[in-house]
Amino acid sequence: MANSNVDVGARAGRGLVFALILLALALLLAVVQLRPPAAKGKEVPLAEFSAARAREVLGGLLGDGAPHPVGSPANARVRERIVAHLRWLGYSPEVQESFSCSPGGNCARVANVLARLPGREPGKSVLLMSHYDSVPAGPGASDDMTGVAAILEIARVLKAGPPPRHGVLLLFSDGEEAALLGSRAFVASSPAMQEVGAVVNLEARGSSGPSLMFETSGPDAWTVSRFASGVPRPFATSLSSTIYRYMANDTDLTVFKGRRVPGLNFAFIGEPSHYHTAADSFANASADSLQHHGDNALAAVRALADGDLARVPRGQAVYFDVFHLAVVRWRAGVSLLLGILALGLTLAAAVMARRRGLLTWDSVVLGMLATPAALFLNLVASFGLQALLARAFPLPWVARPLPAMAAFWLISLAMTLWTAVLLTRRNGFLGVWAGLWIFWALLGLLLGLVLPGVSYLFLVPALVAGVAGLAAIGRPLSAILPSLVAALLWFPVLILLYGSLGLTGLLATALLLVIIYATLTPLVAVAGPFGRRWLPLAATAAALVFAVVAMLTPPFSPQSPRTLTVQLHEDADSGTTRWLARGPRPLPAAFVKAGGFSPKPEVPFPWLPPTARVLVAPAAKLNAAGPELTVVENSVTGGKRRLRLRLTSPRGAPVGMIYVPVAAKLESIAIDGKSIPEGKGMPGDWRSYTNLTLPPQGSQVDVVLGSTQPMDWYVLDRSYGLPPSGAALLAARPKDAVPFQDGDVTVVTRKVRI
């Protein structure tokens, strides 16, 4: 047994270096393949999607590039351009207007645009959709006017060709940025909802990168199968769809998920610092991403429309793409069987090795502990690195993230190698190998039961390890091959985590990389001084060097800006007027000096939590008429108080908000006759309700309260932009800073006794 282990060790030492080279090549392949396909020009056949044609449409839709939030005049102009283009293509669009409210308390009058392409057969249709409103801070060129332009180019292609088997509905929803209000209105009240058999939604959370099929809805085994058969360059994994179920993020597809409608969701997430800012502009919108978006959506719509929408089979799928060339998929229930098979194969290899006297069961147990032990050590190191880099990452995303990314990838490698060295001082290759892959098979089996969409990441490498272990028992190939397969599956997912989550994503990447790097433990066990000492030292030193570089690298640039939003607030009761500045601290010194901001941040409003601190400075009086909340009717019956109120903005602000104390025991509320569904509301002692399209005559608000006692409420109105007195302050905002989300706004508040 000792001689066999020495023999294995000589081969394993060389194998460790070879395995690391293969992992590096797998990472390089994942990075290279992350690029979207090149944009096609106008010269391509009319039956193909052309990013050049779609981009020309995009420029026309954006016009002067002004933000166009729901209810704004700019929003109406964009809608008119969409309608005009659809008519030019030969469609007969209709504008469906309604008043919509979300469970969170946002309400607005929305106007969806709907057009139809009839199919050869009657029955259900495929709904292709994107939203055309933007956040108030920016023009939304990528989020989501790129989706709108892609659909209009697809509409042209579909109109020019033979009709599909089933019809296609084109929906341009309004108010998505205001809590999915347009899609909520469509699902709740549009007659066309009865026609929907499947949904394809286009989104963006950045301005570049490949178009990812990141989410499904309803029974997705059928939709994924149709997608896999039709899309030329798929980027898809059931991992992202599984994770997205547990995230707070929503898109228009969320509303259809509640109805169990089969659907596919596409988005690109490159350059996330542009998201919901003025930097989400036509100039920054990637033509290549637009091409990939259009290719994906066109192929998906064609594949779904040519399927049997009347009889969509039930069942969920586990799926992943292979080098973005094809999609491997199976029914979720199969994961359990694959887990049993993987466990059987790895156990069989372990038993065979034991009978030959090549391992001990003690070494198998240590092999099973390799991944958890490395994860524990990495938790300490990675959280320490995150704390070290927190100052270099005042926002989740920075201008030059590569040094920080390298630091996290290398610290994970270093800690995993050190763990392998400590665990395997007296243990040979085969025992550690068997324990490691039995652990993987058990994890895959467990995930197959509870999270089948994630299970393939463990099952496929464990199956390869089991087969390789039986075929090449005791040889480095049995460790190198499954390690490479794991890297090929995991790396394309892990390199996207930064774009999704920023610095938190890098921390998650480092922790998940432990699982991949731990597959090298059997090779480390007998690698010799180079693998057991110098490689861990080199990885540790390189991680520290890259961490220092990351800390010294400027975090922002005009191309990758920070957020810095200015608000003018006037209290109509006291007449106090002040500037409020929000952004990652410390704020630019020249800006702070120009505004006269105090160095100590404050909580500006009583309804905000203690963590919502901003810098405050005195401002010239606006002398604006404050918002009004007047009692029209007031009655008490059965211990409950029923009120009819009117919310108005004498200064004509488009947004009105009401803050109701929790102590009032609000039982129901309706704005302009629309009941607001019960939602989470705000944390703390207040609940807020907003009309984002407050009409000049005001809104009627009907409430039922469980408390009959008079209480102080707050009312607020908000208009976009700042008065002329803010010109000097805006001029002091540096070029590497842009407003975010609601943008620069003017707010007037008033306390009201109700």
JSON list of N, CA, C and O in Angstrom, two decimals, residues 12-62:
[
{"chain": "A", "resi": 12, "resn": "ALA", "atom": "N", "xyz": [0.54, 12.44, -9.04]},
{"chain": "A", "resi": 12, "resn": "ALA", "atom": "CA", "xyz": [-0.38, 13.47, -8.56]},
{"chain": "A", "resi": 12, "resn": "ALA", "atom": "C", "xyz": [0.29, 14.82, -8.43]},
{"chain": "A", "resi": 12, "resn": "ALA", "atom": "O", "xyz": [-0.33, 15.86, -8.63]},
{"chain": "A", "resi": 13, "resn": "GLY", "atom": "N", "xyz": [1.58, 14.83, -8.08]},
{"chain": "A", "resi": 13, "resn": "GLY", "atom": "CA", "xyz": [2.28, 16.10, -7.97]},
{"chain": "A", "resi": 13, "resn": "GLY", "atom": "C", "xyz": [2.30, 16.84, -9.29]},
{"chain": "A", "resi": 13, "resn": "GLY", "atom": "O", "xyz": [2.07, 18.05, -9.35]},
{"chain": "A", "resi": 14, "resn": "ARG", "atom": "N", "xyz": [2.60, 16.13, -10.35]},
{"chain": "A", "resi": 14, "resn": "ARG", "atom": "CA", "xyz": [2.55, 16.74, -11.68]},
{"chain": "A", "resi": 14, "resn": "ARG", "atom": "C", "xyz": [1.11, 17.08, -12.06]},
{"chain": "A", "resi": 14, "resn": "ARG", "atom": "O", "xyz": [0.84, 18.07, -12.73]},
{"chain": "A", "resi": 15, "resn": "GLY", "atom": "N", "xyz": [0.20, 16.23, -11.61]},
{"chain": "A", "resi": 15, "resn": "GLY", "atom": "CA", "xyz": [-1.22, 16.44, -11.95]},
{"chain": "A", "resi": 15, "resn": "GLY", "atom": "C", "xyz": [-1.79, 17.70, -11.35]},
{"chain": "A", "resi": 15, "resn": "GLY", "atom": "O", "xyz": [-2.67, 18.33, -11.94]},
{"chain": "A", "resi": 16, "resn": "LEU", "atom": "N", "xyz": [-1.30, 18.13, -10.16]},
{"chain": "A", "resi": 16, "resn": "LEU", "atom": "CA", "xyz": [-1.81, 19.34, -9.53]},
{"chain": "A", "resi": 16, "resn": "LEU", "atom": "C", "xyz": [-1.52, 20.55, -10.40]},
{"chain": "A", "resi": 16, "resn": "LEU", "atom": "O", "xyz": [-2.39, 21.40, -10.62]},
{"chain": "A", "resi": 17, "resn": "VAL", "atom": "N", "xyz": [-0.30, 20.65, -10.89]},
{"chain": "A", "resi": 17, "resn": "VAL", "atom": "CA", "xyz": [0.06, 21.76, -11.76]},
{"chain": "A", "resi": 17, "resn": "VAL", "atom": "C", "xyz": [-0.77, 21.73, -13.04]},
{"chain": "A", "resi": 17, "resn": "VAL", "atom": "O", "xyz": [-1.29, 22.76, -13.50]},
{"chain": "A", "resi": 18, "resn": "PHE", "atom": "N", "xyz": [-0.93, 20.53, -13.61]},
{"chain": "A", "resi": 18, "resn": "PHE", "atom": "CA", "xyz": [-1.72, 20.39, -14.83]},
{"chain": "A", "resi": 18, "resn": "PHE", "atom": "C", "xyz": [-3.18, 20.78, -14.57]},
{"chain": "A", "resi": 18, "resn": "PHE", "atom": "O", "xyz": [-3.80, 21.46, -15.40]},
{"chain": "A", "resi": 19, "resn": "ALA", "atom": "N", "xyz": [-3.71, 20.38, -13.43]},
{"chain": "A", "resi": 19, "resn": "ALA", "atom": "CA", "xyz": [-5.10, 20.71, -13.10]},
{"chain": "A", "resi": 19, "resn": "ALA", "atom": "C", "xyz": [-5.28, 22.22, -12.95]},
{"chain": "A", "resi": 19, "resn": "ALA", "atom": "O", "xyz": [-6.29, 22.78, -13.42]},
{"chain": "A", "resi": 20, "resn": "LEU", "atom": "N", "xyz": [-4.34, 22.89, -12.31]},
{"chain": "A", "resi": 20, "resn": "LEU", "atom": "CA", "xyz": [-4.44, 24.35, -12.15]},
{"chain": "A", "resi": 20, "resn": "LEU", "atom": "C", "xyz": [-4.38, 25.05, -13.51]},
{"chain": "A", "resi": 20, "resn": "LEU", "atom": "O", "xyz": [-5.08, 26.04, -13.73]},
{"chain": "A", "resi": 21, "resn": "ILE", "atom": "N", "xyz": [-3.55, 24.54, -14.40]},
{"chain": "A", "resi": 21, "resn": "ILE", "atom": "CA", "xyz": [-3.49, 25.11, -15.75]},
{"chain": "A", "resi": 21, "resn": "ILE", "atom": "C", "xyz": [-4.83, 24.94, -16.46]},
{"chain": "A", "resi": 21, "resn": "ILE", "atom": "O", "xyz": [-5.34, 25.87, -17.10]},
{"chain": "A", "resi": 22, "resn": "LEU", "atom": "N", "xyz": [-5.44, 23.76, -16.31]},
{"chain": "A", "resi": 22, "resn": "LEU", "atom": "CA", "xyz": [-6.74, 23.52, -16.94]},
{"chain": "A", "resi": 22, "resn": "LEU", "atom": "C", "xyz": [-7.83, 24.42, -16.35]},
{"chain": "A", "resi": 22, "resn": "LEU", "atom": "O", "xyz": [-8.70, 24.92, -17.08]},
{"chain": "A", "resi": 23, "resn": "LEU", "atom": "N", "xyz": [-7.77, 24.64, -15.03]},
{"chain": "A", "resi": 23, "resn": "LEU", "atom": "CA", "xyz": [-8.76, 25.53, -14.41]},
{"chain": "A", "resi": 23, "resn": "LEU", "atom": "C", "xyz": [-8.59, 26.96, -14.92]},
{"chain": "A", "resi": 23, "resn": "LEU", "atom": "O", "xyz": [-9.57, 27.68, -15.16]},
{"chain": "A", "resi": 24, "resn": "ALA", "atom": "N", "xyz": [-7.33, 27.38, -15.09]},
{"chain": "A", "resi": 24, "resn": "ALA", "atom": "CA", "xyz": [-7.09, 28.72, -15.63]},
{"chain": "A", "resi": 24, "resn": "ALA", "atom": "C", "xyz": [-7.62, 28.84, -17.06]},
{"chain": "A", "resi": 24, "resn": "ALA", "atom": "O", "xyz": [-8.21, 29.86, -17.43]},
{"chain": "A", "resi": 25, "resn": "LEU", "atom": "N", "xyz": [-7.44, 27.80, -17.85]},
{"chain": "A", "resi": 25, "resn": "LEU", "atom": "CA", "xyz": [-7.97, 27.81, -19.22]},
{"chain": "A", "resi": 25, "resn": "LEU", "atom": "C", "xyz": [-9.50, 27.80, -19.22]},
{"chain": "A", "resi": 25, "resn": "LEU", "atom": "O", "xyz": [-10.13, 28.45, -20.06]},
{"chain": "A", "resi": 26, "resn": "ALA", "atom": "N", "xyz": [-10.10, 27.08, -18.27]},
{"chain": "A", "resi": 26, "resn": "ALA", "atom": "CA", "xyz": [-11.56, 27.07, -18.16]},
{"chain": "A", "resi": 26, "resn": "ALA", "atom": "C", "xyz": [-12.09, 28.46, -17.82]},
{"chain": "A", "resi": 26, "resn": "ALA", "atom": "O", "xyz": [-13.12, 28.90, -18.35]},
{"chain": "A", "resi": 27, "resn": "LEU", "atom": "N", "xyz": [-11.37, 29.17, -16.95]},
{"chain": "A", "resi": 27, "resn": "LEU", "atom": "CA", "xyz": [-11.76, 30.54, -16.61]},
{"chain": "A", "resi": 27, "resn": "LEU", "atom": "C", "xyz": [-11.63, 31.46, -17.82]},
{"chain": "A", "resi": 27, "resn": "LEU", "atom": "O", "xyz": [-12.52, 32.27, -18.10]},
{"chain": "A", "resi": 28, "resn": "LEU", "atom": "N", "xyz": [-10.53, 31.33, -18.55]},
{"chain": "A", "resi": 28, "resn": "LEU", "atom": "CA", "xyz": [-10.32, 32.14, -19.74]},
{"chain": "A", "resi": 28, "resn": "LEU", "atom": "C", "xyz": [-11.42, 31.87, -20.77]},
{"chain": "A", "resi": 28, "resn": "LEU", "atom": "O", "xyz": [-11.96, 32.81, -21.38]},
{"chain": "A", "resi": 29, "resn": "LEU", "atom": "N", "xyz": [-11.78, 30.61, -20.94]},
{"chain": "A", "resi": 29, "resn": "LEU", "atom": "CA", "xyz": [-12.85, 30.25, -21.88]},
{"chain": "A", "resi": 29, "resn": "LEU", "atom": "C", "xyz": [-14.18, 30.88, -21.45]},
{"chain": "A", "resi": 29, "resn": "LEU", "atom": "O", "xyz": [-14.92, 31.42, -22.28]},
{"chain": "A", "resi": 30, "resn": "ALA", "atom": "N", "xyz": [-14.46, 30.84, -20.15]},
{"chain": "A", "resi": 30, "resn": "ALA", "atom": "CA", "xyz": [-15.71, 31.42, -19.65]},
{"chain": "A", "resi": 30, "resn": "ALA", "atom": "C", "xyz": [-15.76, 32.92, -19.89]},
{"chain": "A", "resi": 30, "resn": "ALA", "atom": "O", "xyz": [-16.80, 33.48, -20.27]},
{"chain": "A", "resi": 31, "resn": "VAL", "atom": "N", "xyz": [-14.63, 33.61, -19.69]},
{"chain": "A", "resi": 31, "resn": "VAL", "atom": "CA", "xyz": [-14.58, 35.06, -19.90]},
{"chain": "A", "resi": 31, "resn": "VAL", "atom": "C", "xyz": [-14.76, 35.40, -21.38]},
{"chain": "A", "resi": 31, "resn": "VAL", "atom": "O", "xyz": [-15.53, 36.30, -21.75]},
{"chain": "A", "resi": 32, "resn": "VAL", "atom": "N", "xyz": [-14.04, 34.68, -22.24]},
{"chain": "A", "resi": 32, "resn": "VAL", "atom": "CA", "xyz": [-14.12, 34.94, -23.68]},
{"chain": "A", "resi": 32, "resn": "VAL", "atom": "C", "xyz": [-15.53, 34.68, -24.21]},
{"chain": "A", "resi": 32, "resn": "VAL", "atom": "O", "xyz": [-16.07, 35.46, -25.00]},
{"chain": "A", "resi": 33, "resn": "GLN", "atom": "N", "xyz": [-16.14, 33.62, -23.74]},
{"chain": "A", "resi": 33, "resn": "GLN", "atom": "CA", "xyz": [-17.46, 33.27, -24.24]},
{"chain": "A", "resi": 33, "resn": "GLN", "atom": "C", "xyz": [-18.57, 34.12, -23.65]},
{"chain": "A", "resi": 33, "resn": "GLN", "atom": "O", "xyz": [-19.73, 33.99, -24.05]},
{"chain": "A", "resi": 34, "resn": "LEU", "atom": "N", "xyz": [-18.22, 34.98, -22.70]},
{"chain": "A", "resi": 34, "resn": "LEU", "atom": "CA", "xyz": [-19.23, 35.85, -22.11]},
{"chain": "A", "resi": 34, "resn": "LEU", "atom": "C", "xyz": [-19.61, 37.00, -23.05]},
{"chain": "A", "resi": 34, "resn": "LEU", "atom": "O", "xyz": [-20.59, 37.70, -22.82]},
{"chain": "A", "resi": 35, "resn": "ARG", "atom": "N", "xyz": [-18.87, 37.18, -24.11]},
{"chain": "A", "resi": 35, "resn": "ARG", "atom": "CA", "xyz": [-19.17, 38.26, -25.04]},
{"chain": "A", "resi": 35, "resn": "ARG", "atom": "C", "xyz": [-20.40, 37.92, -25.87]},
{"chain": "A", "resi": 35, "resn": "ARG", "atom": "O", "xyz": [-20.56, 36.79, -26.34]},
{"chain": "A", "resi": 36, "resn": "PRO", "atom": "N", "xyz": [-21.29, 38.89, -26.07]},
{"chain": "A", "resi": 36, "resn": "PRO", "atom": "CA", "xyz": [-22.44, 38.64, -26.95]},
{"chain": "A", "resi": 36, "resn": "PRO", "atom": "C", "xyz": [-21.99, 38.58, -28.40]},
{"chain": "A", "resi": 36, "resn": "PRO", "atom": "O", "xyz": [-20.88, 39.02, -28.74]},
{"chain": "A", "resi": 37, "resn": "PRO", "atom": "N", "xyz": [-22.82, 38.04, -29.29]},
{"chain": "A", "resi": 37, "resn": "PRO", "atom": "CA", "xyz": [-22.46, 38.02, -30.72]},
{"chain": "A", "resi": 37, "resn": "PRO", "atom": "C", "xyz": [-22.36, 39.43, -31.28]},
{"chain": "A", "resi": 37, "resn": "PRO", "atom": "O", "xyz": [-22.98, 40.37, -30.76]},
{"chain": "A", "resi": 38, "resn": "ALA", "atom": "N", "xyz": [-21.60, 39.58, -32.34]},
{"chain": "A", "resi": 38, "resn": "ALA", "atom": "CA", "xyz": [-21.41, 40.90, -32.95]},
{"chain": "A", "resi": 38, "resn": "ALA", "atom": "C", "xyz": [-22.71, 41.39, -33.56]},
{"chain": "A", "resi": 38, "resn": "ALA", "atom": "O", "xyz": [-23.51, 40.61, -34.11]},
{"chain": "A", "resi": 39, "resn": "ALA", "atom": "N", "xyz": [-22.93, 42.70, -33.47]},
{"chain": "A", "resi": 39, "resn": "ALA", "atom": "CA", "xyz": [-24.14, 43.31, -34.05]},
{"chain": "A", "resi": 39, "resn": "ALA", "atom": "C", "xyz": [-24.14, 43.15, -35.56]},
{"chain": "A", "resi": 39, "resn": "ALA", "atom": "O", "xyz": [-23.11, 43.27, -36.22]},
{"chain": "A", "resi": 40, "resn": "LYS", "atom": "N", "xyz": [-25.32, 42.91, -36.10]},
{"chain": "A", "resi": 40, "resn": "LYS", "atom": "CA", "xyz": [-25.48, 42.80, -37.55]},
{"chain": "A", "resi": 40, "resn": "LYS", "atom": "C", "xyz": [-25.91, 44.14, -38.14]},
{"chain": "A", "resi": 40, "resn": "LYS", "atom": "O", "xyz": [-26.68, 44.89, -37.52]},
{"chain": "A", "resi": 41, "resn": "GLY", "atom": "N", "xyz": [-25.41, 44.43, -39.34]},
{"chain": "A", "resi": 41, "resn": "GLY", "atom": "CA", "xyz": [-25.72, 45.69, -40.00]},
{"chain": "A", "resi": 41, "resn": "GLY", "atom": "C", "xyz": [-27.03, 45.64, -40.76]},
{"chain": "A", "resi": 41, "resn": "GLY", "atom": "O", "xyz": [-27.74, 44.62, -40.78]},
{"chain": "A", "resi": 42, "resn": "LYS", "atom": "N", "xyz": [-27.33, 46.73, -41.44]},
{"chain": "A", "resi": 42, "resn": "LYS", "atom": "CA", "xyz": [-28.59, 46.82, -42.20]},
{"chain": "A", "resi": 42, "resn": "LYS", "atom": "C", "xyz": [-28.57, 45.96, -43.45]},
{"chain": "A", "resi": 42, "resn": "LYS", "atom": "O", "xyz": [-29.62, 45.72, -44.06]},
{"chain": "A", "resi": 43, "resn": "GLU", "atom": "N", "xyz": [-27.37, 45.50, -43.83]},
{"chain": "A", "resi": 43, "resn": "GLU", "atom": "CA", "xyz": [-27.27, 44.76, -45.09]},
{"chain": "A", "resi": 43, "resn": "GLU", "atom": "C", "xyz": [-27.74, 43.31, -44.97]},
{"chain": "A", "resi": 43, "resn": "GLU", "atom": "O", "xyz": [-27.91, 42.63, -45.99]},
{"chain": "A", "resi": 44, "resn": "VAL", "atom": "N", "xyz": [-27.98, 42.81, -43.74]},
{"chain": "A", "resi": 44, "resn": "VAL", "atom": "CA", "xyz": [-28.40, 41.42, -43.60]},
{"chain": "A", "resi": 44, "resn": "VAL", "atom": "C", "xyz": [-29.82, 41.27, -44.14]},
{"chain": "A", "resi": 44, "resn": "VAL", "atom": "O", "xyz": [-30.58, 42.25, -44.23]},
{"chain": "A", "resi": 45, "resn": "PRO", "atom": "N", "xyz": [-30.21, 40.06, -44.54]},
{"chain": "A", "resi": 45, "resn": "PRO", "atom": "CA", "xyz": [-31.56, 39.85, -45.09]},
{"chain": "A", "resi": 45, "resn": "PRO", "atom": "C", "xyz": [-32.65, 40.36, -44.16]},
{"chain": "A", "resi": 45, "resn": "PRO", "atom": "O", "xyz": [-32.51, 40.33, -42.93]},
{"chain": "A", "resi": 46, "resn": "LEU", "atom": "N", "xyz": [-33.76, 40.78, -44.75]},
{"chain": "A", "resi": 46, "resn": "LEU", "atom": "CA", "xyz": [-34.86, 41.34, -43.97]},
{"chain": "A", "resi": 46, "resn": "LEU", "atom": "C", "xyz": [-35.49, 40.31, -43.04]},
{"chain": "A", "resi": 46, "resn": "LEU", "atom": "O", "xyz": [-36.18, 40.67, -42.08]},
{"chain": "A", "resi": 47, "resn": "ALA", "atom": "N", "xyz": [-35.26, 39.02, -43.31]},
{"chain": "A", "resi": 47, "resn": "ALA", "atom": "CA", "xyz": [-35.81, 37.97, -42.45]},
{"chain": "A", "resi": 47, "resn": "ALA", "atom": "C", "xyz": [-35.00, 37.78, -41.18]},
{"chain": "A", "resi": 47, "resn": "ALA", "atom": "O", "xyz": [-35.38, 36.99, -40.31]},
{"chain": "A", "resi": 48, "resn": "GLU", "atom": "N", "xyz": [-33.87, 38.49, -41.05]},
{"chain": "A", "resi": 48, "resn": "GLU", "atom": "CA", "xyz": [-33.02, 38.37, -39.87]},
{"chain": "A", "resi": 48, "resn": "GLU", "atom": "C", "xyz": [-33.13, 39.62, -39.00]},
{"chain": "A", "resi": 48, "resn": "GLU", "atom": "O", "xyz": [-33.43, 40.71, -39.48]},
{"chain": "A", "resi": 49, "resn": "PHE", "atom": "N", "xyz": [-32.85, 39.41, -37.72]},
{"chain": "A", "resi": 49, "resn": "PHE", "atom": "CA", "xyz": [-32.81, 40.54, -36.79]},
{"chain": "A", "resi": 49, "resn": "PHE", "atom": "C", "xyz": [-31.52, 41.32, -37.01]},
{"chain": "A", "resi": 49, "resn": "PHE", "atom": "O", "xyz": [-30.44, 40.74, -37.06]},
{"chain": "A", "resi": 50, "resn": "SER", "atom": "N", "xyz": [-31.64, 42.62, -37.11]},
{"chain": "A", "resi": 50, "resn": "SER", "atom": "CA", "xyz": [-30.48, 43.49, -37.31]},
{"chain": "A", "resi": 50, "resn": "SER", "atom": "C", "xyz": [-30.41, 44.51, -36.19]},
{"chain": "A", "resi": 50, "resn": "SER", "atom": "O", "xyz": [-31.32, 45.33, -36.01]},
{"chain": "A", "resi": 51, "resn": "ALA", "atom": "N", "xyz": [-29.30, 44.47, -35.44]},
{"chain": "A", "resi": 51, "resn": "ALA", "atom": "CA", "xyz": [-29.12, 45.46, -34.38]},
{"chain": "A", "resi": 51, "resn": "ALA", "atom": "C", "xyz": [-28.99, 46.86, -34.94]},
{"chain": "A", "resi": 51, "resn": "ALA", "atom": "O", "xyz": [-29.42, 47.83, -34.30]},
{"chain": "A", "resi": 52, "resn": "ALA", "atom": "N", "xyz": [-28.42, 46.98, -36.13]},
{"chain": "A", "resi": 52, "resn": "ALA", "atom": "CA", "xyz": [-28.29, 48.31, -36.74]},
{"chain": "A", "resi": 52, "resn": "ALA", "atom": "C", "xyz": [-29.67, 48.92, -37.00]},
{"chain": "A", "resi": 52, "resn": "ALA", "atom": "O", "xyz": [-29.89, 50.11, -36.74]},
{"chain": "A", "resi": 53, "resn": "ARG", "atom": "N", "xyz": [-30.58, 48.12, -37.55]},
{"chain": "A", "resi": 53, "resn": "ARG", "atom": "CA", "xyz": [-31.94, 48.64, -37.78]},
{"chain": "A", "resi": 53, "resn": "ARG", "atom": "C", "xyz": [-32.63, 48.94, -36.45]},
{"chain": "A", "resi": 53, "resn": "ARG", "atom": "O", "xyz": [-33.30, 49.98, -36.30]},
{"chain": "A", "resi": 54, "resn": "ALA", "atom": "N", "xyz": [-32.49, 48.02, -35.48]},
{"chain": "A", "resi": 54, "resn": "ALA", "atom": "CA", "xyz": [-33.14, 48.22, -34.18]},
{"chain": "A", "resi": 54, "resn": "ALA", "atom": "C", "xyz": [-32.55, 49.43, -33.46]},
{"chain": "A", "resi": 54, "resn": "ALA", "atom": "O", "xyz": [-33.28, 50.17, -32.78]},
{"chain": "A", "resi": 55, "resn": "ARG", "atom": "N", "xyz": [-31.26, 49.64, -33.60]},
{"chain": "A", "resi": 55, "resn": "ARG", "atom": "CA", "xyz": [-30.63, 50.78, -32.92]},
{"chain": "A", "resi": 55, "resn": "ARG", "atom": "C", "xyz": [-31.09, 52.10, -33.53]},
{"chain": "A", "resi": 55, "resn": "ARG", "atom": "O", "xyz": [-31.22, 53.11, -32.83]},
{"chain": "A", "resi": 56, "resn": "GLU", "atom": "N", "xyz": [-31.35, 52.11, -34.81]},
{"chain": "A", "resi": 56, "resn": "GLU", "atom": "CA", "xyz": [-31.89, 53.30, -35.45]},
{"chain": "A", "resi": 56, "resn": "GLU", "atom": "C", "xyz": [-33.28, 53.61, -34.88]},
{"chain": "A", "resi": 56, "resn": "GLU", "atom": "O", "xyz": [-33.62, 54.77, -34.62]},
{"chain": "A", "resi": 57, "resn": "VAL", "atom": "N", "xyz": [-34.07, 52.56, -34.68]},
{"chain": "A", "resi": 57, "resn": "VAL", "atom": "CA", "xyz": [-35.39, 52.72, -34.06]},
{"chain": "A", "resi": 57, "resn": "VAL", "atom": "C", "xyz": [-35.23, 53.23, -32.63]},
{"chain": "A", "resi": 57, "resn": "VAL", "atom": "O", "xyz": [-35.96, 54.12, -32.18]},
{"chain": "A", "resi": 58, "resn": "LEU", "atom": "N", "xyz": [-34.25, 52.66, -31.89]},
{"chain": "A", "resi": 58, "resn": "LEU", "atom": "CA", "xyz": [-34.01, 53.06, -30.51]},
{"chain": "A", "resi": 58, "resn": "LEU", "atom": "C", "xyz": [-33.72, 54.55, -30.41]},
{"chain": "A", "resi": 58, "resn": "LEU", "atom": "O", "xyz": [-34.28, 55.25, -29.56]},
{"chain": "A", "resi": 59, "resn": "GLY", "atom": "N", "xyz": [-32.87, 55.07, -31.30]},
{"chain": "A", "resi": 59, "resn": "GLY", "atom": "CA", "xyz": [-32.55, 56.49, -31.28]},
{"chain": "A", "resi": 59, "resn": "GLY", "atom": "C", "xyz": [-33.78, 57.35, -31.53]},
{"chain": "A", "resi": 59, "resn": "GLY", "atom": "O", "xyz": [-33.97, 58.39, -30.89]},
{"chain": "A", "resi": 60, "resn": "GLY", "atom": "N", "xyz": [-34.63, 56.91, -32.46]},
{"chain": "A", "resi": 60, "resn": "GLY", "atom": "CA", "xyz": [-35.85, 57.66, -32.74]},
{"chain": "A", "resi": 60, "resn": "GLY", "atom": "C", "xyz": [-36.81, 57.66, -31.57]},
{"chain": "A", "resi": 60, "resn": "GLY", "atom": "O", "xyz": [-37.47, 58.68, -31.28]},
{"chain": "A", "resi": 61, "resn": "LEU", "atom": "N", "xyz": [-36.92, 56.53, -30.87]},
{"chain": "A", "resi": 61, "resn": "LEU", "atom": "CA", "xyz": [-37.82, 56.45, -29.73]},
{"chain": "A", "resi": 61, "resn": "LEU", "atom": "C", "xyz": [-37.35, 57.33, -28.57]},
{"chain": "A", "resi": 61, "resn": "LEU", "atom": "O", "xyz": [-38.16, 57.97, -27.90]},
{"chain": "A", "resi": 62, "resn": "LEU", "atom": "N", "xyz": [-36.04, 57.37, -28.35]},
{"chain": "A", "resi": 62, "resn": "LEU", "atom": "CA", "xyz": [-35.51, 58.16, -27.23]},
{"chain": "A", "resi": 62, "resn": "LEU", "atom": "C", "xyz": [-35.57, 59.66, -27.47]},
{"chain": "A", "resi": 62, "resn": "LEU", "atom": "O", "xyz": [-35.60, 60.44, -26.53]}
]
